[in-house]
PDB file of C-alpha atoms in Angstrom:
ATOM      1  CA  UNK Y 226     128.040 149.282  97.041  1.00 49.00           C
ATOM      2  CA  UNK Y 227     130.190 147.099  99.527  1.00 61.00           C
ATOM      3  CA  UNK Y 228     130.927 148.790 102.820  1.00 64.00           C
ATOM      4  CA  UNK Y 229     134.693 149.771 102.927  1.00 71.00           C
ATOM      5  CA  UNK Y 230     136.787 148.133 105.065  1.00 74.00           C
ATOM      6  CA  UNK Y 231     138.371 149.131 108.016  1.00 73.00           C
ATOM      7  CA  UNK Y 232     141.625 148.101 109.808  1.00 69.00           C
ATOM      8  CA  UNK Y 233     142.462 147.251 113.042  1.00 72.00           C
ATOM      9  CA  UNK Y 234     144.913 150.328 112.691  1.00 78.00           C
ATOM     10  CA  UNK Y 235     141.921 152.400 112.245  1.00 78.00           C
ATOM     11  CA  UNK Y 236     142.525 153.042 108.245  1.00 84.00           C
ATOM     12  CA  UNK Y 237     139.512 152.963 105.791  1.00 89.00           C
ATOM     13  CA  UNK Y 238     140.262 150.996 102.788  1.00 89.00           C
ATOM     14  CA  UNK Y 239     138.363 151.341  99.630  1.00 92.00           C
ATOM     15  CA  UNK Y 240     136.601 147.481  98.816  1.00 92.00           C
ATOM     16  CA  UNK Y 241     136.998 148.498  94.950  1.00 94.00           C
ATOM     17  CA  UNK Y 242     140.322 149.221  95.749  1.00 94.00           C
ATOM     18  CA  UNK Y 243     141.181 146.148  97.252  1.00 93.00           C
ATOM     19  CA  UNK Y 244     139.869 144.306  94.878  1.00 95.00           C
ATOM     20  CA  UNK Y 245     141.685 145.394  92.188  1.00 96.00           C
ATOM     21  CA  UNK Y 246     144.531 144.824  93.910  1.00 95.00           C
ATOM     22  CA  UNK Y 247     143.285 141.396  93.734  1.00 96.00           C
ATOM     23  CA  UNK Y 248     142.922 141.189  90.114  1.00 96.00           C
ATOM     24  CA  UNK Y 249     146.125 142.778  89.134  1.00 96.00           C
ATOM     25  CA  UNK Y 250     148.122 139.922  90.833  1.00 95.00           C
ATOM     26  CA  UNK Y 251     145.939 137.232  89.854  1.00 97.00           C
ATOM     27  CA  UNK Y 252     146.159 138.749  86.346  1.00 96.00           C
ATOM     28  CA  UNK Y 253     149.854 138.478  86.319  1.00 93.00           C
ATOM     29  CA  UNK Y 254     149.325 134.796  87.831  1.00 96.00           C
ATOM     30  CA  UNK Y 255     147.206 133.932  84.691  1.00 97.00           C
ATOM     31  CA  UNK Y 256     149.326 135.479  82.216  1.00 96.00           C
ATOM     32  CA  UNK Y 257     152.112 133.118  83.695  1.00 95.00           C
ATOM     33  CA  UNK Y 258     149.786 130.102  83.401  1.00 98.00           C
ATOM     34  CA  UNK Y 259     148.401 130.866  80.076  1.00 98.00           C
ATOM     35  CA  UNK Y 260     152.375 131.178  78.778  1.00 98.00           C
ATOM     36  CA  UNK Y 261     153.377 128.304  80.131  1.00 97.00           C
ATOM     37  CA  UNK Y 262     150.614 125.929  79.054  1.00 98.00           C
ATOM     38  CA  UNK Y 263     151.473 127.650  75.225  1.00 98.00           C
ATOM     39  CA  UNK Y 264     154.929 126.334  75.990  1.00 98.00           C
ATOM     40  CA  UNK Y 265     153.582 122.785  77.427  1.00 97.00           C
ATOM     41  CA  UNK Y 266     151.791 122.607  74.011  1.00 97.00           C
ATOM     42  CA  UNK Y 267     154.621 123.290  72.035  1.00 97.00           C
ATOM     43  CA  UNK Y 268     157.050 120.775  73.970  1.00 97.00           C
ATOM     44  CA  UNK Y 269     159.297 123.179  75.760  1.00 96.00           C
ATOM     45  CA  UNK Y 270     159.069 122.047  79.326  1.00 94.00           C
ATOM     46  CA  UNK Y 271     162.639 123.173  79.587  1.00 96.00           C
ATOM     47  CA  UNK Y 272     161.479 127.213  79.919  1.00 97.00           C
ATOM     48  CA  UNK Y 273     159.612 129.123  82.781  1.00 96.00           C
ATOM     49  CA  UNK Y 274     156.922 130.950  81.637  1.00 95.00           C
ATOM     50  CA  UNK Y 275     158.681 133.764  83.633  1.00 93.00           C
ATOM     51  CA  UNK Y 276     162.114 133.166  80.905  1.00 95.00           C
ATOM     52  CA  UNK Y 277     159.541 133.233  77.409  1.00 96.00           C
ATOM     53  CA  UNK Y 278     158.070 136.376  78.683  1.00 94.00           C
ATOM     54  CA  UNK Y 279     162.102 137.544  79.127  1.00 93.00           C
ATOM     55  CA  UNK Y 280     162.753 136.393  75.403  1.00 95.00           C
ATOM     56  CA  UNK Y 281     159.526 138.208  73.674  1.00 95.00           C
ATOM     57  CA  UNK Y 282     160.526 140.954  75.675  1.00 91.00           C
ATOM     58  CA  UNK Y 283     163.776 141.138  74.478  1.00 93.00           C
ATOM     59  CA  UNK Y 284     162.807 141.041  71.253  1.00 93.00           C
ATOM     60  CA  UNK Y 285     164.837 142.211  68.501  1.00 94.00           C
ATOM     61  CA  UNK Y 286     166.869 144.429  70.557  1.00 93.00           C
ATOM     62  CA  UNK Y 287     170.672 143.753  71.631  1.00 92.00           C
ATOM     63  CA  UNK Y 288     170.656 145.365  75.416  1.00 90.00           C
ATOM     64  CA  UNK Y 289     171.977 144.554  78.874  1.00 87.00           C
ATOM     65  CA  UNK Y 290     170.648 143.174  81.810  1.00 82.00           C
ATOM     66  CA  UNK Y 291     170.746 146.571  83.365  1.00 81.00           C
ATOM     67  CA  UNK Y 292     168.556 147.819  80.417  1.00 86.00           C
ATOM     68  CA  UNK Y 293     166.099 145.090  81.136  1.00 82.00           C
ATOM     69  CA  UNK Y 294     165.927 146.261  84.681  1.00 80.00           C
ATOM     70  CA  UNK Y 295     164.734 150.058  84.294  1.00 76.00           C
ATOM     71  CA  UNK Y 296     162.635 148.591  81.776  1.00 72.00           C
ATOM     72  CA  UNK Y 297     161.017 147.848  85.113  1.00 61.00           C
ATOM     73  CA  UNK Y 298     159.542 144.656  84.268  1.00 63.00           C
ATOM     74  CA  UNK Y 299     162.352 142.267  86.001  1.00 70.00           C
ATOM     75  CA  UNK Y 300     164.081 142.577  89.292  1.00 66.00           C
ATOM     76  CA  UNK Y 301     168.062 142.237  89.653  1.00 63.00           C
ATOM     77  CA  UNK Y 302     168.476 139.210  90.843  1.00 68.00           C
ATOM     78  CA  UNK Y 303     165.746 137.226  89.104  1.00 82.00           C
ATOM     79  CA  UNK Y 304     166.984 138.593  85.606  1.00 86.00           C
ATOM     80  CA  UNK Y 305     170.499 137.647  86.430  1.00 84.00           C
ATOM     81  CA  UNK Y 306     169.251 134.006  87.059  1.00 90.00           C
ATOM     82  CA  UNK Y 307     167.126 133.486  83.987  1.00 92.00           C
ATOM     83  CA  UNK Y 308     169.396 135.214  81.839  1.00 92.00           C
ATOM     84  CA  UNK Y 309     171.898 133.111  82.965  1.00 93.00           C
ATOM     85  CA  UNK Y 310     169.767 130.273  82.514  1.00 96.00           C
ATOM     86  CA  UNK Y 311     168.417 131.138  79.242  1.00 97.00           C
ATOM     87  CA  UNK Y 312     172.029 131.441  77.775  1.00 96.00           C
ATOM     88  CA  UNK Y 313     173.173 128.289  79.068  1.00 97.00           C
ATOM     89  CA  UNK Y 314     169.889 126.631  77.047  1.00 97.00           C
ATOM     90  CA  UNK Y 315     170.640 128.675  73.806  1.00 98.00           C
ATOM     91  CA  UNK Y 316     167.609 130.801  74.095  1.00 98.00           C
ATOM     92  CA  UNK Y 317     170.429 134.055  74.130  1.00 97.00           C
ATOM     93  CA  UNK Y 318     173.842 134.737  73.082  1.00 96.00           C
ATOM     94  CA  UNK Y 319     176.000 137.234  75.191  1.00 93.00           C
ATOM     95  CA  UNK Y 320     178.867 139.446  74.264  1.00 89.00           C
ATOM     96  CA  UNK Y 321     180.818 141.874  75.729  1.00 83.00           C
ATOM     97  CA  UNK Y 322     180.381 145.687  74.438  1.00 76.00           C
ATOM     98  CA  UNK Y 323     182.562 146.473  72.224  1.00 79.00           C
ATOM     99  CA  UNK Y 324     182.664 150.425  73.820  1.00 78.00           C
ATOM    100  CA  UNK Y 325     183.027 149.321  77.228  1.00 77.00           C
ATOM    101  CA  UNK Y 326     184.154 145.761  77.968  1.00 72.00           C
ATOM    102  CA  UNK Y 327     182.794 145.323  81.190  1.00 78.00           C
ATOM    103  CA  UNK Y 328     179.170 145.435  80.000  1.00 84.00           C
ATOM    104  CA  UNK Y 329     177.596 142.497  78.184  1.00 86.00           C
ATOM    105  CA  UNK Y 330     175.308 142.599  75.787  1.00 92.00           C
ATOM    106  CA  UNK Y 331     172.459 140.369  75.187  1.00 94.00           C
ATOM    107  CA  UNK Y 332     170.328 138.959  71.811  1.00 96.00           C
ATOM    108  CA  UNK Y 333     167.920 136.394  70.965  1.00 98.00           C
ATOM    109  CA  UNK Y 334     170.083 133.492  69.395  1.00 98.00           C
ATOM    110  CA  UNK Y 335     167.105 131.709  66.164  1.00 98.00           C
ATOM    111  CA  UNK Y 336     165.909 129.068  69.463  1.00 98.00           C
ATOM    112  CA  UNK Y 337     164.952 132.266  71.542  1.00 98.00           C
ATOM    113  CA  UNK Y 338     163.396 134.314  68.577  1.00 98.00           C
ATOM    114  CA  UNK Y 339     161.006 130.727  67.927  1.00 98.00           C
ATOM    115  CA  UNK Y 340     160.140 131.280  71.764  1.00 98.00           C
ATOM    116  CA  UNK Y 341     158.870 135.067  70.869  1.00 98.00           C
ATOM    117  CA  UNK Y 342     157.394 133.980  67.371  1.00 98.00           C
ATOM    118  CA  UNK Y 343     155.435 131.380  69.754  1.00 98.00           C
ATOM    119  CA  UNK Y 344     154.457 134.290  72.182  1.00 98.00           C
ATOM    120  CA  UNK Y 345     153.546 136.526  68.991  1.00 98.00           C
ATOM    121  CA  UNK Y 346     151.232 134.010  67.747  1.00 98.00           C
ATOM    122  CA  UNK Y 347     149.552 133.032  71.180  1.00 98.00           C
ATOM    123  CA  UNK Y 348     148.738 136.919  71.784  1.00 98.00           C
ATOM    124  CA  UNK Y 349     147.767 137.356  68.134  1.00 97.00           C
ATOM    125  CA  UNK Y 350     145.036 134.973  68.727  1.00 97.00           C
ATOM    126  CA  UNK Y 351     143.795 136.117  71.992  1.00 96.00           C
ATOM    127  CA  UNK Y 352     143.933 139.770  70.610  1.00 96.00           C
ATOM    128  CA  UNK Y 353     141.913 138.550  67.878  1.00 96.00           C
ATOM    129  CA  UNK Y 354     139.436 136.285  70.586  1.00 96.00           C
ATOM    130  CA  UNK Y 355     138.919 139.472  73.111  1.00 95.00           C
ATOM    131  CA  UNK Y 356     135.980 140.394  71.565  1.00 93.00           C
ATOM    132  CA  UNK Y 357     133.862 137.901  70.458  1.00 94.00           C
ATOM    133  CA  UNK Y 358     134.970 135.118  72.930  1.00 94.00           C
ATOM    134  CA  UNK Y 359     136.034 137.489  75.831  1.00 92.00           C
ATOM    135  CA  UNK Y 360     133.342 140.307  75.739  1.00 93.00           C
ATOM    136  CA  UNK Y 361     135.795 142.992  75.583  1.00 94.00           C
ATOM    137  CA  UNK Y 362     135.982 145.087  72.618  1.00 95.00           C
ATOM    138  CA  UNK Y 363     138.552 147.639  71.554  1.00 94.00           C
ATOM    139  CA  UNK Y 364     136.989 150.789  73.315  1.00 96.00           C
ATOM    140  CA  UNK Y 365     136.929 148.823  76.487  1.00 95.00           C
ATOM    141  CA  UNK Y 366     140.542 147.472  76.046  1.00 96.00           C
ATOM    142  CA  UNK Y 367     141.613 151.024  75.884  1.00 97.00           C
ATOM    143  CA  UNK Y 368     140.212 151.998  78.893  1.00 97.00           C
ATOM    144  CA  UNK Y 369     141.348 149.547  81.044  1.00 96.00           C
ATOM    145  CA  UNK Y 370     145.069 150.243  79.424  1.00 97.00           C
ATOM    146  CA  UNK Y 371     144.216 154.301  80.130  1.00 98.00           C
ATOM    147  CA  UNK Y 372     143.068 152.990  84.104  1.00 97.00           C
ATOM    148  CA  UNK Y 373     146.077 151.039  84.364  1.00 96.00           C
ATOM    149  CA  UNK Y 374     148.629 153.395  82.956  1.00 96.00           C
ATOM    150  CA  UNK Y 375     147.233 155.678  85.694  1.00 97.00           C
ATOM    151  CA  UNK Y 376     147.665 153.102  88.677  1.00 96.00           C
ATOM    152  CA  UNK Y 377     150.968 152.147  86.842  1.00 92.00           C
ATOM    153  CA  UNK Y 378     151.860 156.274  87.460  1.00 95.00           C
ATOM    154  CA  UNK Y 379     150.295 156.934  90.819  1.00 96.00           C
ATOM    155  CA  UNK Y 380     151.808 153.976  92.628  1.00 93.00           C
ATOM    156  CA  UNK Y 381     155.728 155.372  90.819  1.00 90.00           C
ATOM    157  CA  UNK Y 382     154.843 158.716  92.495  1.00 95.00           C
ATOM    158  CA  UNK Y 383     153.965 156.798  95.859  1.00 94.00           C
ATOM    159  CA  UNK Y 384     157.263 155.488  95.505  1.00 92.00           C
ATOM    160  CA  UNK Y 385     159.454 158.404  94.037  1.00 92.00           C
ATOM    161  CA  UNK Y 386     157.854 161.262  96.202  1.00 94.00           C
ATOM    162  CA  UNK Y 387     156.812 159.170  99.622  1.00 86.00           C
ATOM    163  CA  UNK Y 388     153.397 159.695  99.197  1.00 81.00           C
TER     164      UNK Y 388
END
């Protein structure tokens, strides 16, 4: 067992701790490359990996860019942009609400939902490869979901209650 680290504060951080800390953000880094080389393949060098992971997250749903943001996957700013963005490339039409004019609404126009179709088919197969290619099979897939759900919780508690 590695020796935890301490701090010039003083503080004793866990080394298992740390590195997962690690691995979550060079996770996400991956995920980004893996997208956009799928999107390299496929000829569209004109979206961020970042914007196709905005599309198949979009979905079939007609929401705002507010509703994107407690999603909590996006922050303000940087969904403003790509949205932007991705409307002015045809990936996503935007209306106003019919209710209440000053919100607009958002869908997948048939370019954006050939984006997600892309992303459904690229995860598809790498669900499919997980275990035979990637060593992890279903039981362990579901624990590391149940681990992260957990980290996902205790670090919205940190930030809702001060911890």
């Amino acid at each position: 067992m590695a020796i935890a680290e301490v701090l010039s504060s003083g503080a004793i951080v866990r080394p298992d701790y740390l590195e997962m800390l690690q691995r979550v953000e060079r996770l996400h880094r991956h995920l980004l490359d893996v997208v956009k080389d799928e999107l390299d393949r496929e000829g569209m060098g004109d979206l961020t990996s970042v914007q196709a992971l905005l599309l198949f997250n979009i979905g079939d749903a007609v929401l705002t860019a507010g509703e994107l943001r407690t999603r909590g996957h996006y922050l303000g700013s940087n969904v403003s942009y790509n949205l932007k963005k991705l409307v002015d490339l045809g990936y996503i039409d935007q209306n106003r609400s019919e209710d209440d004019r000053r919100t607009v609404q958002i869908a997948l126009t048939d370019k954006g939902d050939a984006v997600r179709s892309l992303l459904v088919g690229l995860f598809a197969r790498q669900s499919a490869a997980l275990g035979p290619s990637g060593g992890l099979e279903e039981n362990k897939v579901e624990a590391t979901n149940l681990a992260l759900g957990r980290l996902e919780r205790f670090w919205t508690d940190h930030i809702r209650f001060r911890l």
